[in-house]
Short mmCIF file of C-alpha atoms (C1' of nucleotides) in Angstrom, two decimals:
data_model
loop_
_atom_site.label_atom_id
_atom_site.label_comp_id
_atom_site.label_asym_id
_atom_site.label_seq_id
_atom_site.Cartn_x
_atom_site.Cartn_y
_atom_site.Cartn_z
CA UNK A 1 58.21 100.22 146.91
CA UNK A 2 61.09 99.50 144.61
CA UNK A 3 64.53 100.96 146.38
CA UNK A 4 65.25 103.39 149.09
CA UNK A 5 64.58 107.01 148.39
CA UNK A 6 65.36 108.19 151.58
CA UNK A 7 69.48 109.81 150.88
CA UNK A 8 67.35 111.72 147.69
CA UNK A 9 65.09 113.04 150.03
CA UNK A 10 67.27 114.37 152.90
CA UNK A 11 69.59 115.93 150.23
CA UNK A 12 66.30 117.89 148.87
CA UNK A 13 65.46 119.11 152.20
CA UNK A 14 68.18 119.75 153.67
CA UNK A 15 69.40 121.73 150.55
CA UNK A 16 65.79 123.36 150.59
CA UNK A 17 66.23 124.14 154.80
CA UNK A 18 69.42 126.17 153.74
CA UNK A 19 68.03 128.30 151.49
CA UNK A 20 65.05 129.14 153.53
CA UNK A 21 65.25 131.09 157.03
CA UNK A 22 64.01 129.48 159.95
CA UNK A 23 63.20 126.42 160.68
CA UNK A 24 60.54 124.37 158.81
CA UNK A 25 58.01 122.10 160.20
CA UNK A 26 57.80 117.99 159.59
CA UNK A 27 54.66 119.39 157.86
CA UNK A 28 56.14 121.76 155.35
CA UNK A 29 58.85 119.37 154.75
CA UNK A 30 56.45 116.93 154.64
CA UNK A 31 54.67 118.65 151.57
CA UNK A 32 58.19 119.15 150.28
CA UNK A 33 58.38 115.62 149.90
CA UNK A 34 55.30 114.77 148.82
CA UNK A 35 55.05 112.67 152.05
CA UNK A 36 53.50 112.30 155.71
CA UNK A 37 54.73 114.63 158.77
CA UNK A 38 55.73 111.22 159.97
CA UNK A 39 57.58 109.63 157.65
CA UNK A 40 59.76 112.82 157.57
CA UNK A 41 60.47 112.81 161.52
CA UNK A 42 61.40 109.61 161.40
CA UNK A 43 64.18 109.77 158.85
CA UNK A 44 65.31 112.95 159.98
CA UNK A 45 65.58 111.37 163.57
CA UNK A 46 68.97 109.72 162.24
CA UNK A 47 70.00 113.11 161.12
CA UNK A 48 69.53 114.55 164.18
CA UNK A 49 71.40 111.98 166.21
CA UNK A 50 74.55 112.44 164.25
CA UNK A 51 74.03 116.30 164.98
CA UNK A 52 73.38 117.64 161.40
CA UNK A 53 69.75 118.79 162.17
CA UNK A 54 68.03 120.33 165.61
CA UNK A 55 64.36 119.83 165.95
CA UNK A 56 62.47 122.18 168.39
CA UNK A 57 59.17 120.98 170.03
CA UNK A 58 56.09 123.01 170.46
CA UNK A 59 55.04 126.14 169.10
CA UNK A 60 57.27 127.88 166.31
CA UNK A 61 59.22 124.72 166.35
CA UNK A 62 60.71 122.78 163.24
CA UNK A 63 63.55 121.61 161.99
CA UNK A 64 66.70 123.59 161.35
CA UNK A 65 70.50 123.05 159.96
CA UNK A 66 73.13 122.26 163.10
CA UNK A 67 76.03 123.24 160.41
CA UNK A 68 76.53 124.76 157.00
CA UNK A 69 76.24 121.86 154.34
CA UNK A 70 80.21 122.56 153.42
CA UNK A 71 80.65 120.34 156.38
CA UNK A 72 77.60 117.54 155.42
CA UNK A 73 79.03 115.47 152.71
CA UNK A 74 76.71 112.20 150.86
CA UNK A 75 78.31 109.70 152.52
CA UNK A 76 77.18 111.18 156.23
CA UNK A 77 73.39 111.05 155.45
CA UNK A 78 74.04 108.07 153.80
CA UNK A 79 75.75 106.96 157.06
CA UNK A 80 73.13 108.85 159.50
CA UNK A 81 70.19 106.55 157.09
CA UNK A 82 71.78 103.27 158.81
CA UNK A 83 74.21 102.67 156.07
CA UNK A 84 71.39 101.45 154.02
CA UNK A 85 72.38 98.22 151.70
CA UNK A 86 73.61 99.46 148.72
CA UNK A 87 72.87 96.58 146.47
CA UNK A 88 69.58 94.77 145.32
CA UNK A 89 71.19 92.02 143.94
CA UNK A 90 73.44 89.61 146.69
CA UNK A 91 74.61 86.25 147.71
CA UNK A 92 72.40 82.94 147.96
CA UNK A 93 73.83 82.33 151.37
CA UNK A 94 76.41 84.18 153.21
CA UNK A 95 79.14 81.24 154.33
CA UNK A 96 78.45 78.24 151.94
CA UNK A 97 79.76 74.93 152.45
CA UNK A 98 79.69 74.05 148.97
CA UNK A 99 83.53 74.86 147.42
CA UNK A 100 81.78 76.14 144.29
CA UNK A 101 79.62 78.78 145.85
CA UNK A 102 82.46 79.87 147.87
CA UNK A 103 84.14 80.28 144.47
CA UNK A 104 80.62 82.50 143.19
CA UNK A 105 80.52 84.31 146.43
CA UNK A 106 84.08 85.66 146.13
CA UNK A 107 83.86 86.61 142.54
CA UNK A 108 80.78 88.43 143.20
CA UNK A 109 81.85 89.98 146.48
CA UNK A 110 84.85 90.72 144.93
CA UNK A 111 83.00 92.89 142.50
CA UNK A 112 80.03 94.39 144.79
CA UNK A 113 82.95 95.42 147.12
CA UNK A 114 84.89 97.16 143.82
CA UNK A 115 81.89 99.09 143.20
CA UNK A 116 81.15 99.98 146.53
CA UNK A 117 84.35 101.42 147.05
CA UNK A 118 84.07 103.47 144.33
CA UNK A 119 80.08 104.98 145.36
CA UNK A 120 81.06 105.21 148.94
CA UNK A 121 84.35 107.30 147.92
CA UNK A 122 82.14 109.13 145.62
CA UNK A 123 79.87 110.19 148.30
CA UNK A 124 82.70 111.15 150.97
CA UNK A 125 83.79 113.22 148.27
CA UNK A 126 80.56 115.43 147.49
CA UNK A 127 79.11 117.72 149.99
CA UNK A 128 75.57 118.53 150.15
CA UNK A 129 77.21 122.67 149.63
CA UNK A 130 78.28 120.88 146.00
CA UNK A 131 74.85 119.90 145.43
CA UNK A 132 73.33 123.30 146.57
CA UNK A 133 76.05 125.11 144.33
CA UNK A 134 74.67 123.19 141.06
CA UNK A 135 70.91 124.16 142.10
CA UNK A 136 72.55 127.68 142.32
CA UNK A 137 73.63 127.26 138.24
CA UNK A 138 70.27 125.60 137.54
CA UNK A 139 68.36 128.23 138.72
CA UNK A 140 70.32 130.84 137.03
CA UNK A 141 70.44 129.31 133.94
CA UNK A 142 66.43 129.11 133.88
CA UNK A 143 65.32 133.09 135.17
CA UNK A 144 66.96 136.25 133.95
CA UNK A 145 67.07 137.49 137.58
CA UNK A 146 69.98 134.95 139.37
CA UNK A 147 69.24 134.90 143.20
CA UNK A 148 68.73 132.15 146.24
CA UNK A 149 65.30 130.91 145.18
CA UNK A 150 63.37 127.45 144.92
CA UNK A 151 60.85 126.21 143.24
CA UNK A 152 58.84 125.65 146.32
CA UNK B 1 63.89 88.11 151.04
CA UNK B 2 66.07 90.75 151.14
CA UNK B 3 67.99 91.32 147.32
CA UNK B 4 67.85 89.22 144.44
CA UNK B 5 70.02 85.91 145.05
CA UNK B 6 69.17 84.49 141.02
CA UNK B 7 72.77 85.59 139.68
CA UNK B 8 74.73 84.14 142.43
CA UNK B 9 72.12 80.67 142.16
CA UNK B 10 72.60 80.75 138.30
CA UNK B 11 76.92 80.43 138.49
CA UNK B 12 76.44 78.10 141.16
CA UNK B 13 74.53 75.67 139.14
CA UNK B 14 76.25 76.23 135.86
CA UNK B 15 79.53 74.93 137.42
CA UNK B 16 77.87 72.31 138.66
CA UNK B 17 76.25 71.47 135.20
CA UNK B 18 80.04 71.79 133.79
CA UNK B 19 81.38 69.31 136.22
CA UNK B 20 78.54 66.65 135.65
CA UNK B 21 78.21 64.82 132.67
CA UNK B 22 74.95 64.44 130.98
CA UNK B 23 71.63 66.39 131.88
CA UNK B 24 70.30 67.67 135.12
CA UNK B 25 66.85 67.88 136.09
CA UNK B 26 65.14 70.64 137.89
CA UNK B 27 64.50 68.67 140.74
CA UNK B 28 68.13 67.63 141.17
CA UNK B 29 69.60 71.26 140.75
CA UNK B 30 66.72 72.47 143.46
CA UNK B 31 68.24 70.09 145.69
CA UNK B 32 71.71 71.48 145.17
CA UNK B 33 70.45 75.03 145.60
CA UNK B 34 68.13 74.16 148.83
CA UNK B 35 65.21 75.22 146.86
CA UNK B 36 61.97 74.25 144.54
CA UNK B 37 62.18 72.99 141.26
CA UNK B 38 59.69 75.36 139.76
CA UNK B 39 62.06 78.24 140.99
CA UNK B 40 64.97 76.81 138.96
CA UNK B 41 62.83 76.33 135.84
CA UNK B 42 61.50 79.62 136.45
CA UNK B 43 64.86 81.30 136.57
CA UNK B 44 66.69 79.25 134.12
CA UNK B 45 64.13 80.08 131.30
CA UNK B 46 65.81 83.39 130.78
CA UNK B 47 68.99 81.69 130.17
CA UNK B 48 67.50 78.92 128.03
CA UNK B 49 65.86 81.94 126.16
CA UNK B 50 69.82 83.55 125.39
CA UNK B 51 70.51 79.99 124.49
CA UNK B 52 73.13 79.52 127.34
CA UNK B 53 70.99 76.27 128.36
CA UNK B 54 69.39 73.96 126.74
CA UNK B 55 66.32 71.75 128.46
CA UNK B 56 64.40 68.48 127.27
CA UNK B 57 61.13 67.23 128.37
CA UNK B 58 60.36 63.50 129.36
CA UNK B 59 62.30 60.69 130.75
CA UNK B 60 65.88 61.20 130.47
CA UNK B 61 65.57 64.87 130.06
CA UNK B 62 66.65 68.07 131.85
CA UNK B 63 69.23 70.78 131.53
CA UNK B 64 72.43 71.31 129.69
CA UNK B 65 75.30 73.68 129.11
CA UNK B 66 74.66 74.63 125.42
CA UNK B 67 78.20 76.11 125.42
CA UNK B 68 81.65 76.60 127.42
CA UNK B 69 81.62 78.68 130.45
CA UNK B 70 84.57 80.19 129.00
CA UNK B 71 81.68 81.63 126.77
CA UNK B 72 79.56 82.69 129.39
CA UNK B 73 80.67 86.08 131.41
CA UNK B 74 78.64 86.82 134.44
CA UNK B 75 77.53 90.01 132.60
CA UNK B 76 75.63 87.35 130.33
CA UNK B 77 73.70 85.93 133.04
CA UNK B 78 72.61 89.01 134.70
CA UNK B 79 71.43 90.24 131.33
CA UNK B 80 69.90 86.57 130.96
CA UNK B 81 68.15 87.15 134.15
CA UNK B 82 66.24 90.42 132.86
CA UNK B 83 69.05 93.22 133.82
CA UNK B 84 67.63 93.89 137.10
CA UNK B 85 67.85 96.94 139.36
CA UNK B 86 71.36 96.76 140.64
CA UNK B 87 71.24 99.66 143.39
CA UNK B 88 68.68 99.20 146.86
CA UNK B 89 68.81 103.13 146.81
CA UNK B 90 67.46 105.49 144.18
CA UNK B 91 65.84 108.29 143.61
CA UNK B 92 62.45 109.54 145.09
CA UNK B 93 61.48 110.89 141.72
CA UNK B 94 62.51 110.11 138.40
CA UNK B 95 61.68 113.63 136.49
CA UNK B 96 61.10 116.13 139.09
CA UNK B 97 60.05 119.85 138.75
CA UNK B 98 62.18 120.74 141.39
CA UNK B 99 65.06 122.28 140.79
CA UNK B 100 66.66 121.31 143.90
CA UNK B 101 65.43 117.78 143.33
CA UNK B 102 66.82 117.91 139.87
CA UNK B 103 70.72 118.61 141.51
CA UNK B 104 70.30 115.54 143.83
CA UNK B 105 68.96 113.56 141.09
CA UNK B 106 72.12 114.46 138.58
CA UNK B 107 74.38 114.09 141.94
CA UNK B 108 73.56 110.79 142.54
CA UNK B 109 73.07 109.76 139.40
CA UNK B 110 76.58 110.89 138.62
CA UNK B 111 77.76 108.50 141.51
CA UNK B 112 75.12 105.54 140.41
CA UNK B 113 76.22 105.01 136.90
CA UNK B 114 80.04 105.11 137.68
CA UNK B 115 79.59 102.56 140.67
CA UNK B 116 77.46 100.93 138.09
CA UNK B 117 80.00 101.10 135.48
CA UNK B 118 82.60 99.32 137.59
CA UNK B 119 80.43 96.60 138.40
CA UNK B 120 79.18 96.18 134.64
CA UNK B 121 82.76 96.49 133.41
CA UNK B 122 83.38 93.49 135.84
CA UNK B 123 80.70 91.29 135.42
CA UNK B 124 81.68 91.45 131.43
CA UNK B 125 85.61 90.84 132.21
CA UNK B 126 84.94 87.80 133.99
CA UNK B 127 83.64 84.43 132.74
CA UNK B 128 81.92 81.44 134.54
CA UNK B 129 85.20 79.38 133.56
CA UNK B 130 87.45 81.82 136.04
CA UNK B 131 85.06 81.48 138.76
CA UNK B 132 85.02 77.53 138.10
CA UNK B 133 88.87 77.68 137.86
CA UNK B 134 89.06 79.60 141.50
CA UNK B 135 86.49 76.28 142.73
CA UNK B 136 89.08 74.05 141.23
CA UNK B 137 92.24 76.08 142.88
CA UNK B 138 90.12 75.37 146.12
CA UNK B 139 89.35 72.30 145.87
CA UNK B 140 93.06 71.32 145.26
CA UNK B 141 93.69 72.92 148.50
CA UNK B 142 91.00 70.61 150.25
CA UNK B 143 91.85 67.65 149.14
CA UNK B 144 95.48 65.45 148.33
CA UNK B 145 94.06 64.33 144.88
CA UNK B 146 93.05 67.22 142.97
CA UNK B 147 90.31 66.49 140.45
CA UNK B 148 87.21 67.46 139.09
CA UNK B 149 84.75 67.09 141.91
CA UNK B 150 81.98 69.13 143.67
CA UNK B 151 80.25 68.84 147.04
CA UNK B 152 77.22 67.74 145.81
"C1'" DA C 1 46.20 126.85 183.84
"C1'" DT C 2 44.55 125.64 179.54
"C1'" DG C 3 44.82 125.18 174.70
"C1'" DT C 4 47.50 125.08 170.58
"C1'" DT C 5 51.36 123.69 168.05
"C1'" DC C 6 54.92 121.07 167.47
"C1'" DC C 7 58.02 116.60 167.70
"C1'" DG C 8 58.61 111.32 169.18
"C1'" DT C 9 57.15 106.90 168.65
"C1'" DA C 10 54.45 102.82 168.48
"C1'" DA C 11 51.34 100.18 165.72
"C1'" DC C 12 49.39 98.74 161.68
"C1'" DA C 13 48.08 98.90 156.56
"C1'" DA C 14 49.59 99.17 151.78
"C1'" DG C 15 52.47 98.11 147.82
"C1'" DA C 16 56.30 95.87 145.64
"C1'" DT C 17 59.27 92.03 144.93
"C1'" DG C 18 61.78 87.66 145.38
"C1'" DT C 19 60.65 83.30 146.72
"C1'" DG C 20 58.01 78.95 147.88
"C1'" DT C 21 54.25 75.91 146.63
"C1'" DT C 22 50.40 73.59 144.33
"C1'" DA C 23 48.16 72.40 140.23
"C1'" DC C 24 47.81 71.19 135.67
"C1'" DA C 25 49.04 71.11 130.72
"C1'" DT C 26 52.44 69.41 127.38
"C1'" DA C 27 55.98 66.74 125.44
"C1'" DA C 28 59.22 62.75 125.11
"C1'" DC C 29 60.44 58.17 126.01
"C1'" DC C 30 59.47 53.48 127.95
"C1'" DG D 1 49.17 54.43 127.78
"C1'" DG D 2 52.02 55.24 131.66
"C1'" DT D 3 56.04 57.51 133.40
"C1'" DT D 4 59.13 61.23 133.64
"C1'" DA D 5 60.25 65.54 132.58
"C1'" DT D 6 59.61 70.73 131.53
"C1'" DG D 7 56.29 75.09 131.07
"C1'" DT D 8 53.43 78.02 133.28
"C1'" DA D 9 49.66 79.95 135.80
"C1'" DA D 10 48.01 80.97 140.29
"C1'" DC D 11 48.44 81.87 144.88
"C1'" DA D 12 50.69 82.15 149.56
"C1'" DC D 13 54.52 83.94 152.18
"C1'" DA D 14 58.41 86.88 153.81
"C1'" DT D 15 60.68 91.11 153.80
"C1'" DC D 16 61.20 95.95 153.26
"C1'" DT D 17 60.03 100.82 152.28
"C1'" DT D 18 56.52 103.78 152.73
"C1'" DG D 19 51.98 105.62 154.24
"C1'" DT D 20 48.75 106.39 157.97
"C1'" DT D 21 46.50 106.66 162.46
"C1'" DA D 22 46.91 107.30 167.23
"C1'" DC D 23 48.66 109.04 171.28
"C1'" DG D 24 52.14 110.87 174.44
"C1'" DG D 25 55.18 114.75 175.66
"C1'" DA D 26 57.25 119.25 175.33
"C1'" DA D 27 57.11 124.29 174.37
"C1'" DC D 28 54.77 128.44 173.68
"C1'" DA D 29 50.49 131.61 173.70
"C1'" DT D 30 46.70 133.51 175.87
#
DNA sequence: ATGTTCCGTAACAAGATGTGTTACATAACC
DNA sequence: GGTTATGTAACACATCTTGTTACGGAACAT
């Protein structure tokens, strides 16, 4: 696979577990995602340690929200993922003895960290209730009848 | 391998090329970059291609700056090197249905091009000839006698 | 109690990509 | 023609995300 898709996915379902009552299975979500049952339990698992999802075993179990998604902002799934590496592109070797690719690896950690600031900031400063609110404009611009709906 | 190390590889041996008179052959510059010389010819032939190198076949040949670094910005290389995927995280699909999907998709899109803007921006304001003057700056605080030198 | 429905997790396959390596063709200079 | 180079195809390898199978454990239904 090319990059990690898994912050996109959490921020569909989670957005998708608001807006529907109850809880949902790894299966439904699973078919959300156009995934396995599997692959979703095990990158909701990080969700659920951080305490933004509850998962119930056994009959009428699923997955549910542990807190409105006012209080879940980018940067915490992004966090709850592992702090996934942001960047494709990195150093030849991390602590060079060469002089010269000391001087590369500062110039170019100089500008990863620039623009890692900047996305990580961005993140801390969107919450997932942001996200849901410009579904909420989406969906009303495309039906006549406005209303908490989804296109699944 | 875990990202794309070709940008960082690239400045390193272009300072090197600046700071050694006459040509360099592949299998010298794989030394310098602990690696094959079919990688280097491999990954130079984008910037031969842009006409930031030059290379000559048969005895006495090899590879040479075909202009200043003060010429060359890192943005050039990267774009010599194919403009590759800068972010390890995207999006799980690139034209959903979804209508949730499409508000994560815009959300971190939103956050993906301005991160990516930064680091563009950056990579265009700075040439191979600053990061070869920051080597030099070091090396002067290695050393008594300043010069032009490398560790290779 | 037993079966069904869930999650939890280990184990392994698949696909993609950067990299390493071998092999061979081609060109330039001795 | 022989030597020294690059150019390039072909294939192996390592790593990582994702997909899949398998099985264990917990909760609920009957």
């Amino acid at each position: 696979m090319r990059h990690d898709s898994r912050l996109s996915r959490m921020l569909h379902v989670l957005i998708h577990m608001d807006r529907h009552d109850g809880s949902a299975t790894s299966e439904v979500i699973a078919r959300m995602l156009n995934t396995n049952p599997v692959v979703v339990r095990r990158t909701m698992a990080g969700l659920r340690e951080q305490g933004y999802v509850h998962s119930v075993k056994g009959h009428g179990g699923g997955w549910t929200l542990s807190r409105p998604l006012e209080q879940i902002s980018l940067l915490d799934i992004h966090r709850a993922l592992g702090s996934p590496e942001v960047f494709a592109i990195g150093l030849a070797i991390d602590h060079p003895t060469c002089l010269v690719e000391q001087s590369v690896n500062a110039a170019l950690q100089d500008a990863f960290a620039e623009a890692e600031a900047i996305l990580i900031s961005r993140f801390g400063n969107v919450t997932i209730a942001d996200v849901a609110r410009d579904f909420d404009d989406r969906f009303q611009r495309s039906t006549e009848k406005p209303g908490p709906g989804s296109c699944h």
